[in-house]
Short mmCIF file of C-alpha atoms in Angstrom, two decimals:
data_model
loop_
_atom_site.label_atom_id
_atom_site.label_comp_id
_atom_site.label_asym_id
_atom_site.label_seq_id
_atom_site.Cartn_x
_atom_site.Cartn_y
_atom_site.Cartn_z
CA MET A 19 104.50 110.91 147.84
CA GLY A 20 103.44 108.55 145.04
CA VAL A 21 102.33 109.39 141.52
CA LYS A 22 98.62 109.22 140.81
CA THR A 23 97.77 111.81 138.15
CA VAL A 24 99.82 112.15 134.95
CA ALA A 25 99.64 114.83 132.25
CA ILE A 26 100.52 113.70 128.73
CA ILE A 27 101.30 116.36 126.14
CA GLY A 28 100.36 115.26 122.64
CA SER A 29 98.27 112.39 121.26
CA GLY A 30 100.47 111.16 118.46
CA VAL A 31 101.86 107.63 118.60
CA SER A 32 104.14 108.42 121.56
CA GLY A 33 101.31 110.14 123.43
CA LEU A 34 98.85 107.31 122.86
CA VAL A 35 101.23 104.57 124.06
CA SER A 36 102.08 106.73 127.09
CA LEU A 37 98.36 107.10 127.81
CA LYS A 38 97.82 103.35 127.51
CA THR A 39 100.77 102.46 129.75
CA CYS A 40 99.63 104.96 132.37
CA LEU A 41 96.28 103.20 132.50
CA GLU A 42 98.07 99.83 132.79
CA GLU A 43 99.91 101.09 135.86
CA GLY A 44 96.72 102.37 137.48
CA PHE A 45 97.42 106.10 137.05
CA GLU A 46 94.83 108.75 136.22
CA PRO A 47 96.11 110.27 132.97
CA VAL A 48 94.93 113.29 131.00
CA CYS A 49 96.19 113.73 127.45
CA PHE A 50 96.32 117.29 126.08
CA GLU A 51 95.95 117.59 122.30
CA ARG A 52 95.88 120.89 120.41
CA GLU A 53 94.26 119.37 117.30
CA SER A 54 90.68 118.11 117.04
CA SER A 55 91.72 114.47 116.72
CA PHE A 56 94.49 112.09 117.82
CA GLY A 57 97.23 110.76 115.56
CA GLY A 58 99.83 113.54 115.41
CA VAL A 59 101.83 113.43 112.16
CA TRP A 60 99.63 110.55 110.95
CA ILE A 61 96.57 112.80 110.63
CA PHE A 62 96.34 113.23 106.86
CA HIS A 63 95.35 116.63 105.47
CA ASP A 64 94.80 117.24 101.75
CA GLU A 65 95.42 120.93 102.23
CA PRO A 66 98.99 122.18 102.76
CA VAL A 67 100.20 122.54 106.35
CA LYS A 68 99.85 126.12 107.55
CA THR A 69 102.13 125.84 110.55
CA HIS A 70 105.84 125.15 110.81
CA THR A 71 105.40 123.24 114.05
CA ARG A 72 104.23 119.79 113.03
CA GLY A 73 105.03 117.16 110.45
CA ALA A 74 102.65 116.01 107.73
CA LEU A 75 102.05 113.15 105.28
CA TYR A 76 102.18 113.04 101.49
CA HIS A 77 100.06 110.73 99.32
CA CYS A 78 102.84 108.39 98.17
CA LEU A 79 104.15 107.59 101.67
CA VAL A 80 104.59 103.91 102.56
CA LEU A 81 105.87 102.88 106.01
CA ASN A 82 109.55 101.97 106.02
CA SER A 83 109.01 99.10 108.45
CA SER A 84 106.77 96.07 108.00
CA LYS A 85 103.51 95.64 109.88
CA ASN A 86 104.64 92.94 112.32
CA MET A 87 107.67 95.01 113.31
CA THR A 88 105.67 98.25 113.49
CA ASN A 89 102.67 97.22 115.54
CA PHE A 90 102.44 97.61 119.29
CA SER A 91 103.49 94.68 121.46
CA ASP A 92 99.99 93.53 122.44
CA PHE A 93 97.94 94.69 119.46
CA PRO A 94 98.78 92.97 116.15
CA TYR A 95 97.79 94.27 112.74
CA PRO A 96 94.89 92.41 111.10
CA LYS A 97 96.01 89.30 109.25
CA THR A 98 94.51 90.70 106.06
CA SER A 99 96.77 93.78 106.04
CA SER A 100 99.61 93.92 103.52
CA PRO A 101 103.17 93.35 104.77
CA TYR A 102 103.85 97.09 104.35
CA ILE A 103 101.26 99.73 105.16
CA GLN A 104 100.52 102.89 103.19
CA GLY A 105 100.93 106.06 105.25
CA LYS A 106 97.31 107.14 104.96
CA GLU A 107 96.19 103.70 106.22
CA PHE A 108 98.30 103.71 109.38
CA ILE A 109 95.82 106.01 111.10
CA ASN A 110 93.22 103.22 110.83
CA TYR A 111 95.43 100.98 112.93
CA ILE A 112 95.92 103.79 115.45
CA LYS A 113 92.16 104.31 115.64
CA ALA A 114 91.62 100.60 116.25
CA TYR A 115 94.25 100.72 119.03
CA VAL A 116 92.55 103.71 120.67
CA ASP A 117 89.15 102.02 120.49
CA HIS A 118 90.40 98.67 121.77
CA PHE A 119 92.00 100.16 124.87
CA ASP A 120 89.32 102.86 125.35
CA LEU A 121 91.82 105.72 125.30
CA GLU A 122 89.84 108.54 123.75
CA ARG A 123 87.87 109.40 126.87
CA HIS A 124 91.15 110.53 128.45
CA ILE A 125 92.03 112.99 125.64
CA ARG A 126 91.20 116.70 125.73
CA TYR A 127 91.02 117.96 122.16
CA SER A 128 91.56 121.54 120.93
CA THR A 129 93.62 122.17 124.04
CA ASP A 130 96.84 124.06 123.43
CA VAL A 131 99.44 123.61 126.18
CA LYS A 132 101.32 126.85 126.74
CA ARG A 133 103.73 125.87 129.51
CA VAL A 134 104.86 122.88 131.55
CA GLU A 135 106.66 124.05 134.70
CA LYS A 136 107.43 122.95 138.21
CA ALA A 137 104.59 123.41 140.66
CA THR A 138 105.09 125.79 143.58
CA ASP A 139 105.56 122.80 145.88
CA TYR A 140 107.77 120.87 143.40
CA ASP A 141 110.73 120.59 145.79
CA VAL A 142 108.56 118.62 148.18
CA SER A 143 106.02 116.92 145.90
CA GLY A 144 107.71 116.68 142.48
CA ARG A 145 104.48 117.91 140.87
CA TRP A 146 104.07 119.88 137.62
CA THR A 147 101.74 122.71 136.61
CA ILE A 148 100.23 122.66 133.11
CA SER A 149 99.07 125.98 131.61
CA PHE A 150 96.67 125.50 128.72
CA ALA A 151 93.97 127.18 126.66
CA HIS A 152 90.98 125.19 125.43
CA ASP A 153 89.57 126.19 122.05
CA GLY A 154 90.91 129.74 122.28
CA GLU A 155 89.57 130.42 125.76
CA ASP A 156 91.54 132.02 128.60
CA VAL A 157 94.59 130.22 129.90
CA LYS A 158 93.93 127.86 132.81
CA GLN A 159 96.22 125.83 135.05
CA GLU A 160 96.12 122.34 136.49
CA THR A 161 98.68 120.47 138.59
CA TYR A 162 99.71 116.84 138.10
CA ASP A 163 101.94 114.41 139.97
CA ALA A 164 103.95 113.63 136.82
CA VAL A 165 104.19 114.66 133.18
CA ILE A 166 105.17 112.95 129.91
CA VAL A 167 106.02 115.27 127.01
CA CYS A 168 105.27 113.59 123.69
CA THR A 169 105.74 116.40 121.17
CA GLY A 170 108.62 114.52 119.54
CA LEU A 171 111.25 115.40 116.96
CA TYR A 172 108.92 116.35 114.09
CA THR A 173 107.99 119.77 115.36
CA GLU A 174 109.71 122.63 113.52
CA ARG A 175 110.74 122.08 109.93
CA ASN A 176 114.34 122.64 109.00
CA MET A 177 114.58 124.96 105.99
CA ALA A 178 118.04 125.29 104.47
CA VAL A 179 119.13 128.72 103.24
CA TYR A 180 121.68 129.21 100.45
CA PRO A 181 123.26 132.35 98.95
CA GLY A 182 121.03 133.98 96.35
CA GLN A 183 117.94 132.12 97.48
CA GLU A 184 116.00 135.34 98.06
CA GLN A 185 116.22 136.26 94.37
CA PHE A 186 115.00 132.88 93.11
CA THR A 187 111.70 133.33 91.23
CA GLY A 188 110.52 129.72 91.41
CA GLU A 189 108.55 128.04 94.20
CA ILE A 190 110.23 126.74 97.38
CA MET A 191 108.56 124.43 99.90
CA HIS A 192 109.38 121.96 102.66
CA SER A 193 108.42 118.30 102.32
CA ASN A 194 105.83 118.72 105.08
CA GLU A 195 103.92 121.01 102.66
CA TYR A 196 104.20 118.45 99.86
CA LYS A 197 101.09 116.37 99.11
CA LYS A 198 101.33 114.89 95.62
CA ALA A 199 103.01 115.56 92.28
CA ASP A 200 99.84 115.99 90.22
CA GLY A 201 99.01 119.65 89.87
CA LEU A 202 102.27 120.67 91.51
CA ALA A 203 105.06 119.25 89.36
CA ASN A 204 103.34 118.55 86.01
CA GLY A 205 105.74 119.41 83.20
CA LYS A 206 108.01 121.36 85.56
CA THR A 207 111.69 121.14 86.38
CA VAL A 208 111.97 120.07 90.02
CA LEU A 209 114.83 119.99 92.51
CA VAL A 210 114.53 117.87 95.67
CA VAL A 211 117.11 118.54 98.38
CA GLY A 212 117.99 115.81 100.91
CA GLY A 213 119.33 112.29 101.19
CA SER A 214 116.86 110.43 103.37
CA HIS A 215 113.43 108.82 103.07
CA SER A 216 111.24 111.82 102.26
CA ALA A 217 113.74 113.10 99.69
CA GLY A 218 113.61 109.80 97.83
CA ASP A 219 109.81 109.68 98.01
CA CYS A 220 109.40 113.23 96.69
CA ALA A 221 111.98 112.72 93.94
CA VAL A 222 110.34 109.52 92.69
CA ASP A 223 106.82 110.95 92.95
CA THR A 224 107.57 114.19 91.09
CA SER A 225 109.62 112.37 88.43
CA ARG A 226 106.49 110.61 87.17
CA VAL A 227 104.96 113.88 85.95
CA SER A 228 107.81 116.43 85.88
CA LYS A 229 109.90 117.51 82.92
CA LYS A 230 112.95 116.49 84.95
CA THR A 231 113.62 115.94 88.65
CA TYR A 232 117.03 116.57 90.21
CA LEU A 233 118.05 115.15 93.59
CA SER A 234 120.68 117.20 95.45
CA MET A 235 122.66 115.44 98.20
CA ARG A 236 125.68 116.90 99.96
CA LYS A 237 127.12 113.56 101.04
CA GLY A 238 125.03 110.96 99.24
CA THR A 239 123.08 108.15 100.85
CA TRP A 240 122.65 104.38 101.14
CA VAL A 241 119.46 103.06 99.52
CA LEU A 242 117.64 100.19 101.19
CA GLN A 243 114.69 98.45 99.60
CA ARG A 244 111.74 97.14 101.58
CA MET A 245 112.17 93.67 100.17
CA GLY A 246 115.21 92.17 101.84
CA PRO A 247 117.13 88.88 101.59
CA ASP A 248 115.09 85.80 100.65
CA GLY A 249 112.19 88.06 99.67
CA LEU A 250 111.40 88.89 103.30
CA PRO A 251 110.57 92.36 104.56
CA ARG A 252 114.01 93.84 105.17
CA ASP A 253 113.49 94.70 108.83
CA MET A 254 112.29 91.16 109.56
CA ALA A 255 115.44 89.80 107.96
CA VAL A 256 117.98 92.05 109.69
CA ASN A 257 116.47 93.19 113.00
CA ARG A 258 117.22 90.00 114.90
CA ARG A 259 118.95 89.59 118.24
CA ILE A 260 121.42 87.08 116.85
CA ASN A 261 122.65 89.65 114.28
CA PHE A 262 124.08 91.84 117.02
CA PHE A 263 126.48 89.08 117.98
CA ILE A 264 127.97 89.32 114.48
CA PRO A 265 130.83 91.85 114.14
CA GLU A 266 129.71 95.18 112.71
CA TRP A 267 132.16 94.99 109.81
CA LEU A 268 130.57 91.73 108.70
CA ARG A 269 127.04 93.07 109.05
CA ARG A 270 128.10 96.14 107.07
CA LYS A 271 129.61 93.98 104.33
CA ASN A 272 126.50 91.81 104.08
CA THR A 273 124.24 94.87 103.90
CA VAL A 274 126.35 96.62 101.25
CA ASP A 275 126.64 93.43 99.20
CA HIS A 276 122.87 93.06 99.22
CA ILE A 277 122.38 96.71 98.25
CA TYR A 278 124.75 96.35 95.29
CA SER A 279 123.00 93.17 94.17
CA ARG A 280 119.95 95.38 93.56
CA ILE A 281 121.39 98.88 92.87
CA ASN A 282 124.84 99.97 91.74
CA MET A 283 125.23 103.02 93.97
CA ASP A 284 128.34 104.29 92.12
CA ASN A 285 126.83 104.20 88.64
CA LEU A 286 123.69 106.01 89.77
CA GLY A 287 125.48 108.75 91.74
CA LEU A 288 123.83 107.80 95.01
CA LYS A 289 126.66 106.39 97.11
CA SER A 290 127.42 108.14 100.39
CA VAL A 291 130.89 109.46 101.12
CA LYS A 292 130.57 107.77 104.53
CA LYS A 293 130.38 104.05 105.18
CA MET A 294 127.18 102.15 105.88
CA PHE A 295 125.76 102.57 109.42
CA CYS A 296 127.53 105.97 109.67
CA SER A 297 125.55 107.83 107.04
CA GLU A 298 122.12 108.84 105.81
CA THR A 299 119.93 105.98 104.60
CA MET A 300 117.00 106.08 102.22
CA VAL A 301 114.33 103.38 102.15
CA ASN A 302 113.05 103.48 98.57
CA ASP A 303 112.05 100.79 96.10
CA ASP A 304 111.98 102.91 92.92
CA ILE A 305 114.76 105.51 93.02
CA GLY A 306 117.23 103.31 91.11
CA THR A 307 114.81 102.68 88.26
CA ARG A 308 113.85 106.35 88.02
CA ILE A 309 117.54 107.29 87.72
CA LEU A 310 118.18 104.55 85.14
CA CYS A 311 115.41 105.88 82.89
CA GLY A 312 116.61 109.48 83.24
CA ALA A 313 113.60 110.78 85.12
CA VAL A 314 115.74 111.56 88.21
CA VAL A 315 119.27 113.00 88.05
CA CYS A 316 121.52 112.96 91.13
CA LYS A 317 123.54 116.10 91.87
CA THR A 318 125.93 117.31 94.55
CA GLY A 319 125.07 119.89 97.21
CA ILE A 320 123.90 123.39 96.33
CA ASP A 321 126.46 126.18 96.17
CA HIS A 322 124.09 129.06 95.41
CA PHE A 323 120.84 130.04 93.75
CA THR A 324 120.42 132.18 90.65
CA LYS A 325 117.29 134.02 89.61
CA ARG A 326 115.99 131.00 87.66
CA GLY A 327 118.04 128.09 88.95
CA VAL A 328 120.88 126.74 91.09
CA VAL A 329 124.60 126.14 90.82
CA PHE A 330 125.92 123.00 92.51
CA THR A 331 129.18 122.54 94.39
CA ASP A 332 130.70 120.64 91.45
CA GLY A 333 130.19 123.68 89.18
CA THR A 334 127.26 122.27 87.21
CA SER A 335 123.96 124.12 87.16
CA VAL A 336 120.25 123.81 86.43
CA GLU A 337 118.36 126.66 84.81
CA ASP A 338 114.63 127.20 84.30
CA LEU A 339 113.99 125.57 87.67
CA ASP A 340 110.34 125.77 88.72
CA LEU A 341 110.09 124.03 92.09
CA VAL A 342 112.44 123.28 94.99
CA VAL A 343 111.39 120.81 97.70
CA TYR A 344 113.50 120.82 100.85
CA ALA A 345 113.32 117.32 102.34
CA THR A 346 115.73 118.45 105.03
CA GLY A 347 114.04 117.17 108.15
CA TYR A 348 113.02 118.92 111.34
CA GLN A 349 114.56 120.80 114.24
CA LEU A 350 113.94 119.80 117.83
CA ARG A 351 111.83 122.38 119.63
CA ALA A 352 109.86 122.06 122.86
CA PRO A 353 108.98 125.66 123.75
CA ILE A 354 106.48 124.59 126.40
CA VAL A 355 109.35 123.38 128.63
CA ASP A 356 112.40 125.22 129.97
CA ASN A 357 115.56 124.73 127.93
CA ASP A 358 117.40 123.22 130.87
CA ILE A 359 114.87 120.34 130.78
CA ILE A 360 114.44 119.85 127.01
CA SER A 361 116.85 121.99 125.00
CA ASP A 362 116.30 123.49 121.57
CA GLY A 363 118.24 121.19 119.29
CA VAL A 364 119.76 117.74 119.74
CA LYS A 365 123.27 119.06 120.40
CA ASP A 366 122.50 120.25 123.94
CA LEU A 367 119.73 117.77 124.72
CA GLU A 368 120.25 115.91 128.00
CA LEU A 369 117.96 112.92 128.38
CA TYR A 370 119.09 109.76 130.15
CA LEU A 371 118.32 106.85 127.84
CA TYR A 372 116.60 109.51 125.70
CA ILE A 373 113.79 109.75 128.28
CA PHE A 374 114.71 111.37 131.61
CA PRO A 375 116.28 114.81 132.27
CA PRO A 376 119.07 113.85 134.70
CA ARG A 377 119.31 117.08 136.72
CA LEU A 378 115.76 117.15 138.11
CA LYS A 379 115.28 116.53 141.82
CA HIS A 380 112.28 114.22 141.32
CA ARG A 381 111.81 111.48 138.72
CA THR A 382 108.36 112.70 137.68
CA PHE A 383 109.17 114.04 134.20
CA ALA A 384 109.70 111.97 131.05
CA ALA A 385 110.06 112.67 127.34
CA VAL A 386 108.79 109.94 125.01
CA GLY A 387 109.40 109.96 121.26
CA PHE A 388 112.50 112.17 121.14
CA VAL A 389 114.50 109.54 119.25
CA GLU A 390 115.20 108.13 115.80
CA THR A 391 115.87 104.52 114.98
CA ILE A 392 116.53 102.41 111.90
CA GLY A 393 113.26 100.55 111.76
CA ALA A 394 109.88 100.89 113.42
CA HIS A 395 109.47 103.78 115.86
CA ALA A 396 106.14 102.86 117.46
CA PRO A 397 107.41 99.85 119.49
CA VAL A 398 110.41 101.90 120.64
CA PHE A 399 108.13 104.66 121.90
CA GLU A 400 106.00 102.05 123.62
CA MET A 401 109.00 100.63 125.45
CA GLN A 402 110.08 104.13 126.49
CA ALA A 403 106.61 104.75 127.91
CA ARG A 404 106.60 101.44 129.77
CA TYR A 405 109.95 102.24 131.37
CA ALA A 406 108.90 105.80 132.26
CA THR A 407 105.69 104.74 133.95
CA ARG A 408 107.44 101.97 135.91
CA VAL A 409 109.87 104.61 137.19
CA PHE A 410 106.92 106.84 138.14
CA LYS A 411 105.38 103.93 140.02
CA GLY A 412 108.61 103.15 141.85
CA CYS A 413 108.96 99.69 140.28
CA ALA A 414 112.08 100.70 138.33
CA THR A 415 114.88 103.00 139.42
CA LEU A 416 117.27 105.47 137.84
CA PRO A 417 120.97 105.72 138.70
CA PRO A 418 122.49 108.76 140.46
CA GLU A 419 122.70 112.04 138.55
CA ASP A 420 126.42 111.80 137.82
CA VAL A 421 126.02 108.32 136.35
CA MET A 422 123.19 109.47 134.09
CA ILE A 423 125.14 112.50 132.88
CA ALA A 424 128.18 110.35 132.15
CA ASP A 425 126.01 107.94 130.14
CA ILE A 426 124.51 110.85 128.16
CA LYS A 427 127.98 112.20 127.33
CA ARG A 428 129.20 108.77 126.28
CA ARG A 429 126.29 108.27 123.91
CA LYS A 430 126.64 111.79 122.48
CA ASN A 431 130.33 111.27 121.79
CA PHE A 432 129.60 107.95 120.13
CA MET A 433 127.00 109.50 117.82
CA LEU A 434 129.24 112.47 117.04
CA ASN A 435 132.14 110.21 116.13
CA ARG A 436 129.90 107.95 114.06
CA PHE A 437 127.83 110.49 112.16
CA GLY A 438 129.91 113.65 112.43
CA LYS A 439 126.96 115.50 113.95
CA PRO A 440 124.68 115.21 117.00
CA LYS A 441 121.96 112.58 116.61
CA ASN A 442 119.54 110.66 118.83
CA PHE A 443 119.81 107.53 116.74
CA PHE A 444 120.32 103.84 117.44
CA PRO A 445 119.46 100.31 116.31
CA PRO A 446 116.15 99.33 117.93
CA ILE A 447 117.02 95.91 119.34
CA PRO A 448 119.81 96.60 121.87
CA TYR A 449 117.98 99.74 123.04
CA GLN A 450 114.61 98.05 123.52
CA ASP A 451 116.25 95.08 125.22
CA LEU A 452 118.02 97.49 127.59
CA LEU A 453 114.76 99.19 128.60
CA ALA A 454 112.90 95.88 128.80
CA ASP A 455 115.57 94.48 131.10
CA ARG A 456 115.06 97.45 133.44
CA ILE A 457 111.38 96.58 133.87
CA GLY A 458 111.70 92.78 133.79
CA ALA A 459 110.18 92.33 130.32
CA LYS A 460 113.28 91.15 128.47
CA PRO A 461 113.04 87.51 127.33
CA LYS A 462 115.82 85.30 128.71
CA LEU A 463 117.43 82.78 126.38
CA TRP A 464 118.37 79.92 128.70
CA PRO A 465 115.15 79.64 130.73
CA MET A 466 113.15 79.82 127.50
CA LEU A 467 115.40 77.29 125.79
CA LEU A 468 114.67 74.80 128.57
CA SER A 469 110.94 75.47 128.83
CA ASP A 470 109.98 76.22 125.22
CA PRO A 471 112.84 75.59 122.73
CA VAL A 472 110.71 76.33 119.66
CA LEU A 473 109.74 79.73 121.05
CA ALA A 474 113.39 80.37 121.99
CA TYR A 475 114.42 79.63 118.40
CA ARG A 476 111.84 82.10 117.06
CA THR A 477 112.64 84.77 119.65
CA PHE A 478 116.42 84.81 119.43
CA LEU A 479 117.07 83.72 115.84
CA GLY A 480 113.96 85.11 114.17
CA PRO A 481 112.77 88.71 113.85
CA ALA A 482 112.88 90.68 117.11
CA LEU A 483 109.14 91.24 117.15
CA PRO A 484 107.49 93.66 119.60
CA TYR A 485 105.49 90.71 120.95
CA THR A 486 108.63 89.31 122.57
CA PHE A 487 108.39 92.06 125.20
CA ARG A 488 105.01 90.75 126.34
CA LEU A 489 106.12 87.17 126.98
CA VAL A 490 107.29 87.89 130.53
CA GLY A 491 107.28 90.72 133.02
CA PRO A 492 104.67 93.32 133.93
CA HIS A 493 101.50 93.37 131.84
CA SER A 494 102.47 90.33 129.80
CA TRP A 495 100.05 89.38 127.03
CA PRO A 496 98.66 85.81 126.73
CA GLY A 497 98.58 86.15 122.92
CA ALA A 498 102.28 86.96 122.57
CA ARG A 499 103.49 83.41 121.92
CA ALA A 500 100.85 82.74 119.26
CA ALA A 501 101.63 86.05 117.54
CA ILE A 502 105.32 85.08 117.36
CA MET A 503 104.64 81.56 116.13
CA ASP A 504 102.16 82.73 113.45
CA VAL A 505 104.24 85.67 112.22
CA TRP A 506 105.09 84.32 108.76
CA ASP A 507 101.49 83.38 108.07
CA THR A 508 100.24 86.81 109.17
CA THR A 509 103.00 88.58 107.22
CA PHE A 510 102.23 87.05 103.82
CA TYR A 511 98.58 86.08 104.22
CA ALA A 512 97.42 89.15 102.27
CA THR A 513 99.83 88.54 99.38
CA LYS A 514 99.21 84.82 98.87
CA THR A 515 96.22 85.42 96.62
CA ARG A 516 97.31 82.76 94.14
CA ILE A 517 98.22 79.23 95.24
CA VAL A 518 101.79 78.29 94.33
CA ARG A 519 104.00 75.32 95.07
CA LYS A 520 105.60 75.60 98.51
CA SER A 521 109.32 75.67 99.10
CA ILE A 522 111.11 73.19 101.40
CA GLY A 523 111.36 75.89 104.11
CA ASP A 524 107.60 76.46 103.92
CA LEU A 525 106.86 72.75 104.10
CA TRP A 526 108.84 72.39 107.32
CA GLY A 527 107.79 75.74 108.74
CA LEU A 528 111.40 76.93 108.86
CA ASP A 529 112.80 80.44 108.81
CA VAL A 530 115.50 80.15 106.12
CA GLY A 531 117.09 83.44 107.12
CA ALA A 532 117.43 82.32 110.73
CA LEU A 533 118.97 79.03 109.65
CA LYS A 534 121.58 80.85 107.56
CA ILE A 535 122.52 83.06 110.51
CA LEU A 536 122.69 80.03 112.81
CA LEU A 537 125.02 78.24 110.41
CA VAL A 538 127.31 81.28 110.21
CA VAL A 539 127.45 81.53 114.02
CA LEU A 540 128.09 77.79 114.42
CA PHE A 541 130.86 77.93 111.80
CA ALA A 542 132.49 80.88 113.57
CA LEU A 543 132.31 79.11 116.95
CA THR A 544 133.80 75.95 115.48
CA PHE A 545 136.60 77.94 113.87
CA PHE A 546 137.56 79.76 117.08
CA LEU A 547 137.32 76.60 119.17
CA SER A 548 139.64 74.82 116.74
CA ILE A 549 142.19 77.63 117.17
CA LEU A 550 141.95 77.52 120.97
CA CYS A 551 142.31 73.76 121.06
#
């Protein structure tokens, strides 16, 4: 029995791309959204979040990935947009995407899904029953051939608890309650807890108006700036297919060398106790400067609270503390689904390729957006949705249950050994290429080299743009090649507001970063061939 109707839970980025891919495959999707508008965590609210079960934006947020790496594979950002997008502006791109593909008519707003469970005839049909309440009305039920859960990782905030915290007389909040420093941190002593992106943002933002801001990190972090080598957006410089043929130790060395050319991590008290690629990272352009001028002070982890302050694990303390911001992330929760399908917490989560529960009898259930990556998330979610819907349609297959479980265990062990804790985390390029290969959308080097060598050069030596997954395969996009070829013009069009003399690379239309990588690879090949001969 084939899939025709699909229920999608949530209309954030992962829900919207799932909705769009369902329409591409000819399904009849319905998207259930408990809020009154689409966008998920990208819906900006000036008032503090009242619930613990969704993420939220703060005013100073800027996307960590550049626009051409963030956008969906067949819907580029406008040429006039800046290379990096402010958080509050990203929703405008999402709205344009929804309008362009006419998605909104398939969304049911103010509809709170209570349960997703197997239908009474599941063993035969593979169908799912959705229990929901619209706008506070009585609970109703509908049955669908397949379901995609898109509630994601940013559901329940993770609030750390330390000894003595209950007696602390200052204010404590999570970063998803944080909006802006003005009116909150003016003239106050602030402590931000965490070592990743939101911790850096909150520390920098509060330090501009606070008396003093302290940043507490148990293990430190690695700070990456948005501007990478050669003045390019960092993700466009490093997220390239060719880079993954370079040994990890060399990539690590190059990354650390570039970091230290901008920020001395030791002198500023930022450096992680774990090596690069195995630790927390923080994308932040200002944290180093704020530490250098004394506005931010780095501290170790918290040992315990006092009535008016905290004592850190190194024995130092801060008194007269007014505000504590926990930028400590979120816990995975999907209470609408049984734990044996989507568990509470990453530790026990079983999802093949982070999408499919392996122990279900029918391949009619998928989870999209339950992952983290270093770089843009939206194209990763899109590729997950494309793979899931191709499986629903029968155009892509899954391996036997034992093979899927073995793959899940292998990936879990790898993450545990690398990070010392369970994580659903990976570099975007090998993962997206893997999923694209399963649906026939992965670009192939040698055929492309013969038919279109210039495009091959851009695809395999240049940034691994989302457009590359629309060059071939199902639902390819005629504009993909032009988007790849014009990427440097569209990246910097908005910033070239003053005419300057062009460099040699610009005159010849060359990607200097790609040429450097190519020279390194050619040198390495020559060296090894000389040894063999």
